[in-house]
Tab-separated table of C-alpha atoms and ligand atoms in Angstrom:
chain	number	residue	atom	x	y	z
A	110	UNK	CA	0.000	0.000	0.000
A	111	UNK	CA	1.492	3.328	-1.067
A	112	UNK	CA	1.890	5.838	1.757
A	113	UNK	CA	4.205	8.756	2.628
A	114	UNK	CA	6.847	7.757	5.190
A	115	UNK	CA	7.547	10.631	7.578
A	116	UNK	CA	10.968	9.246	8.438
A	117	UNK	CA	12.164	8.617	4.854
A	118	UNK	CA	10.341	11.671	3.460
A	119	UNK	CA	9.294	9.616	0.454
A	120	UNK	CA	6.296	7.674	-0.846
A	121	UNK	CA	6.887	4.016	-0.037
A	122	UNK	CA	5.062	0.744	-0.591
A	123	UNK	CA	4.228	-0.085	3.057
A	124	UNK	CA	4.007	-3.686	4.224
A	125	UNK	CA	0.502	-4.319	5.617
A	126	UNK	CA	0.571	-5.746	9.166
A	127	UNK	CA	-3.141	-5.559	9.841
A	128	UNK	CA	-6.311	-3.831	8.664
A	129	UNK	CA	-9.603	-2.856	10.301
A	130	UNK	CA	-12.468	-2.053	7.972
A	131	UNK	CA	-15.817	-0.433	8.765
A	132	UNK	CA	-19.047	0.421	7.031
A	133	UNK	CA	-18.529	-1.814	4.046
A	134	UNK	CA	-19.515	-5.469	3.924
A	135	UNK	CA	-18.060	-7.311	0.920
A	136	UNK	CA	-20.464	-10.240	1.509
A	137	UNK	CA	-23.500	-7.992	1.083
A	138	UNK	CA	-21.768	-5.814	-1.477
A	139	UNK	CA	-23.385	-2.860	0.233
A	140	UNK	CA	-23.000	0.536	-1.337
A	141	UNK	CA	-22.603	2.179	2.068
A	142	UNK	CA	-19.629	4.435	2.582
A	143	UNK	CA	-16.829	2.788	4.463
A	144	UNK	CA	-13.244	3.258	5.481
A	145	UNK	CA	-10.296	1.151	6.482
A	146	UNK	CA	-7.310	1.761	8.696
A	147	UNK	CA	-4.109	-0.194	8.120
A	148	UNK	CA	-1.015	-0.626	10.217
A	149	UNK	CA	1.970	-0.626	7.864
A	150	UNK	CA	5.700	-0.859	8.231
A	151	UNK	CA	7.996	1.131	5.980
A	152	UNK	CA	10.022	-1.236	3.720
A	153	UNK	CA	13.023	1.113	3.987
A	154	UNK	CA	13.265	2.294	7.618
A	155	UNK	CA	10.867	-0.251	9.195
A	156	UNK	CA	9.016	2.502	11.141
A	157	UNK	CA	5.296	1.900	11.792
A	158	UNK	CA	2.775	4.004	9.831
A	159	UNK	CA	-1.007	4.144	10.188
A	160	UNK	CA	-2.805	4.674	6.868
A	161	UNK	CA	-6.458	5.709	6.363
A	162	UNK	CA	-8.508	5.079	3.235
A	163	UNK	CA	-12.076	5.824	2.196
A	164	UNK	CA	-14.230	3.371	0.300
A	165	UNK	CA	-14.133	4.582	-3.327
A	166	UNK	CA	-16.483	2.153	-5.089
A	167	UNK	CA	-16.564	-1.272	-6.654
A	168	UNK	CA	-15.270	-2.663	-9.891
A	169	UNK	CA	-15.257	-6.087	-11.530
A	170	UNK	CA	-11.915	-7.771	-12.052
A	171	UNK	CA	-11.016	-9.780	-15.198
A	172	UNK	CA	-12.742	-12.792	-13.614
A	173	UNK	CA	-16.024	-10.918	-13.234
A	174	UNK	CA	-15.651	-10.841	-9.434
A	175	UNK	CA	-16.346	-7.679	-7.441
A	176	UNK	CA	-13.314	-5.813	-6.246
A	177	UNK	CA	-13.350	-2.980	-3.720
A	178	UNK	CA	-11.635	0.251	-4.674
A	179	UNK	CA	-10.054	2.326	-1.883
A	180	UNK	CA	-8.859	5.916	-1.987
A	181	UNK	CA	-5.082	6.537	-1.830
A	182	UNK	CA	-3.850	6.018	1.753
A	183	UNK	CA	-3.409	9.104	3.914
A	184	UNK	CA	-0.963	8.932	6.807
A	185	UNK	CA	-2.812	9.563	10.093
A	186	UNK	CA	0.105	8.605	12.366
A	187	UNK	CA	2.818	9.621	13.031
A	188	UNK	CA	2.656	13.313	12.100
A	189	UNK	CA	-0.747	13.262	10.367
A	190	UNK	CA	-1.045	14.770	6.944
A	191	UNK	CA	-2.800	18.121	6.859
A	192	UNK	CA	-6.595	18.070	7.254
A	193	UNK	CA	-7.806	21.549	6.372
A	194	UNK	CA	-11.096	23.019	7.485
A	195	UNK	CA	-13.642	23.903	4.804
A	196	UNK	CA	-13.711	27.415	6.339
A	197	UNK	CA	-10.303	28.098	4.734
A	198	UNK	CA	-10.771	29.402	1.162
A	199	UNK	CA	-9.705	27.003	-1.613
A	200	UNK	CA	-6.857	29.148	-2.999
A	201	UNK	CA	-5.238	29.294	0.449
A	202	UNK	CA	-5.730	25.557	1.006
A	203	UNK	CA	-3.955	24.856	-2.299
A	204	UNK	CA	-0.839	26.773	-1.201
A	205	UNK	CA	-0.782	25.200	2.264
A	206	UNK	CA	-1.128	21.682	0.833
A	207	UNK	CA	1.674	22.391	-1.647
A	208	UNK	CA	3.859	23.701	1.192
A	209	UNK	CA	3.231	20.513	3.139
A	210	UNK	CA	3.968	18.317	0.112
A	211	UNK	CA	7.314	20.114	-0.203
A	212	UNK	CA	8.025	19.377	3.473
A	213	UNK	CA	7.347	15.661	3.013
A	214	UNK	CA	9.983	15.435	0.270
A	215	UNK	CA	12.506	17.656	2.121
A	216	UNK	CA	12.168	20.553	-0.391
A	217	UNK	CA	12.413	23.185	2.350
A	218	UNK	CA	13.113	26.330	0.278
A	219	UNK	CA	10.115	25.523	-1.955
A	220	UNK	CA	8.002	24.899	1.136
A	221	UNK	CA	8.857	28.327	2.590
A	222	UNK	CA	7.985	29.951	-0.760
A	223	UNK	CA	4.600	28.161	-0.824
A	224	UNK	CA	3.920	29.077	2.813
A	225	UNK	CA	4.527	32.721	1.852
A	226	UNK	CA	2.098	32.309	-1.052
A	227	UNK	CA	-0.573	31.094	1.392
A	228	UNK	CA	-0.029	34.180	3.543
A	229	UNK	CA	-0.213	36.428	0.484
A	230	UNK	CA	-3.560	34.808	-0.407
A	231	UNK	CA	-4.886	35.572	3.110
A	232	UNK	CA	-4.030	39.263	2.584
A	233	UNK	CA	-5.779	39.273	-0.804
A	234	UNK	CA	-8.822	37.511	0.619
A	235	UNK	CA	-9.411	40.281	3.166
A	236	UNK	CA	-8.294	43.152	0.927
A	237	UNK	CA	-10.783	45.953	0.676
A	238	UNK	CA	-10.875	48.133	-2.429
A	239	UNK	CA	-8.571	48.021	-5.447
A	240	UNK	CA	-7.432	44.926	-7.257
A	241	UNK	CA	-6.626	42.156	-4.768
A	242	UNK	CA	-4.294	40.378	-7.228
A	243	UNK	CA	-2.008	43.423	-7.185
A	244	UNK	CA	-1.645	43.385	-3.391
A	245	UNK	CA	1.901	42.496	-2.366
A	246	UNK	CA	2.653	40.369	0.681
A	247	UNK	CA	4.058	43.169	2.883
A	248	UNK	CA	1.165	45.560	2.190
A	249	UNK	CA	-1.317	42.709	2.721
A	250	UNK	CA	0.111	41.904	6.164
A	251	UNK	CA	0.020	45.582	7.210
A	252	UNK	CA	-3.600	45.792	6.059
A	253	UNK	CA	-4.583	42.631	8.005
A	254	UNK	CA	-3.067	44.204	11.104
A	255	UNK	CA	-4.560	47.669	10.533
A	256	UNK	CA	-8.038	46.172	10.053
A	257	UNK	CA	-7.616	44.110	13.252
A	258	UNK	CA	-7.953	40.776	11.441
A	259	UNK	CA	-4.682	39.675	13.056
A	260	UNK	CA	-3.397	40.766	16.455
A	261	UNK	CA	0.108	41.884	17.500
A	262	UNK	CA	1.508	38.373	17.854
A	263	UNK	CA	0.204	37.094	14.516
A	264	UNK	CA	1.484	40.310	12.935
A	265	UNK	CA	4.933	39.519	14.258
A	266	UNK	CA	4.730	35.930	12.916
A	267	UNK	CA	3.519	37.243	9.561
A	268	UNK	CA	6.428	39.648	9.270
A	269	UNK	CA	8.899	36.866	10.033
A	270	UNK	CA	7.179	34.761	7.363
A	271	UNK	CA	7.413	37.646	4.896
A	272	UNK	CA	11.148	38.088	5.473
A	273	UNK	CA	11.826	34.360	5.072
A	274	UNK	CA	9.545	34.057	2.053
A	275	UNK	CA	11.623	36.779	0.345
A	276	UNK	CA	14.819	34.873	1.085
A	277	UNK	CA	13.276	31.667	-0.289
A	278	UNK	CA	11.677	33.217	-3.379
A	279	UNK	CA	14.741	35.088	-4.640
A	280	UNK	CA	18.074	33.577	-5.603
A	281	UNK	CA	20.127	33.822	-2.433
A	282	UNK	CA	22.555	31.689	-0.507
A	283	UNK	CA	20.018	31.300	2.314
A	284	UNK	CA	19.490	27.686	3.366
A	285	UNK	CA	16.334	26.556	5.169
A	286	UNK	CA	16.493	23.516	7.394
A	287	UNK	CA	13.618	21.190	8.198
A	288	UNK	CA	12.903	22.883	11.517
A	289	UNK	CA	12.733	26.405	10.046
A	290	UNK	CA	10.496	25.362	7.152
A	291	UNK	CA	8.202	23.390	9.484
A	292	UNK	CA	7.965	26.286	11.961
A	293	UNK	CA	7.071	28.780	9.225
A	294	UNK	CA	4.479	26.364	7.861
A	295	UNK	CA	2.996	25.922	11.357
A	296	UNK	CA	2.823	29.719	11.837
A	297	UNK	CA	0.891	30.080	8.545
A	298	UNK	CA	-1.462	27.213	9.507
A	299	UNK	CA	-2.066	28.823	12.918
A	300	UNK	CA	-2.843	32.179	11.261
A	301	UNK	CA	-5.372	30.411	8.990
A	302	UNK	CA	-6.953	28.667	11.975
A	303	UNK	CA	-7.254	31.979	13.772
A	304	UNK	CA	-8.632	34.143	10.955
A	305	UNK	CA	-10.914	31.547	9.321
A	306	UNK	CA	-11.685	28.530	11.492
A	307	UNK	CA	-11.896	30.064	14.991
A	308	UNK	CA	-13.481	33.322	13.791
A	309	UNK	CA	-16.146	31.297	12.006
A	310	UNK	CA	-16.770	29.153	15.111
A	311	UNK	CA	-16.949	32.230	17.332
A	312	UNK	CA	-19.563	33.910	15.124
A	313	UNK	CA	-21.683	30.767	15.142
A	314	UNK	CA	-21.295	30.485	18.919
A	315	UNK	CA	-22.320	34.123	19.392
A	316	UNK	CA	-25.371	33.658	17.180
A	317	UNK	CA	-26.378	30.603	19.201
A	318	UNK	CA	-25.815	32.112	22.637
A	319	UNK	CA	-26.818	35.736	22.242
A	320	UNK	CA	-30.309	36.418	23.567
A	321	UNK	CA	-32.710	36.971	20.712
A	322	UNK	CA	-33.787	40.619	20.510
A	323	UNK	CA	-37.542	40.859	20.658
A	324	UNK	CA	-39.510	43.935	19.785
A	325	UNK	CA	-42.087	44.984	22.379
B	430	LIG	ZN1	10.579	4.949	6.000
């Protein structure tokens, strides 16, 4: 089963040690959605990996027998692959997922550049007036801060991200290690959680809990 090994930073064909499957009964050939979780060992470094797959349909093999189709395996342990909330706009998700893909294959400079792209997309998302696609990263961060979308601490993280993104995006002798690239990626993910996911939850909470105004 193909899965990304966190240790080897490569896609490997994991050896299956055991599988638990739910919601799909091959005997009944039910169409219900199901999933399966498999314990794998990496054929290169022998580290354990837990893979998760969704039921993706049925097909007939050359013999005419039914065969279950599963989605590509996603690593859920160790270091789970990114699961992004639907509250984060698609264009930002794309950059974050790319940044994480770069991390898994040890392409750290590319990861920092993609993390910066995600931050730039946040600025453009909240930009008021003018053409958002012309908004540069630095101006976008200042605007997020000025409009109180990010607080002092996130502003500081954003500025550090901006500086490092510039070093990664332009030809320079700057080297980014795994730790730096991962930290910058985590800062960008935290900013997204704060401005999209938690803000969204808070508004819903307020709407639920605030006493309804009644007109007398
Ligand atoms: Zn491995």
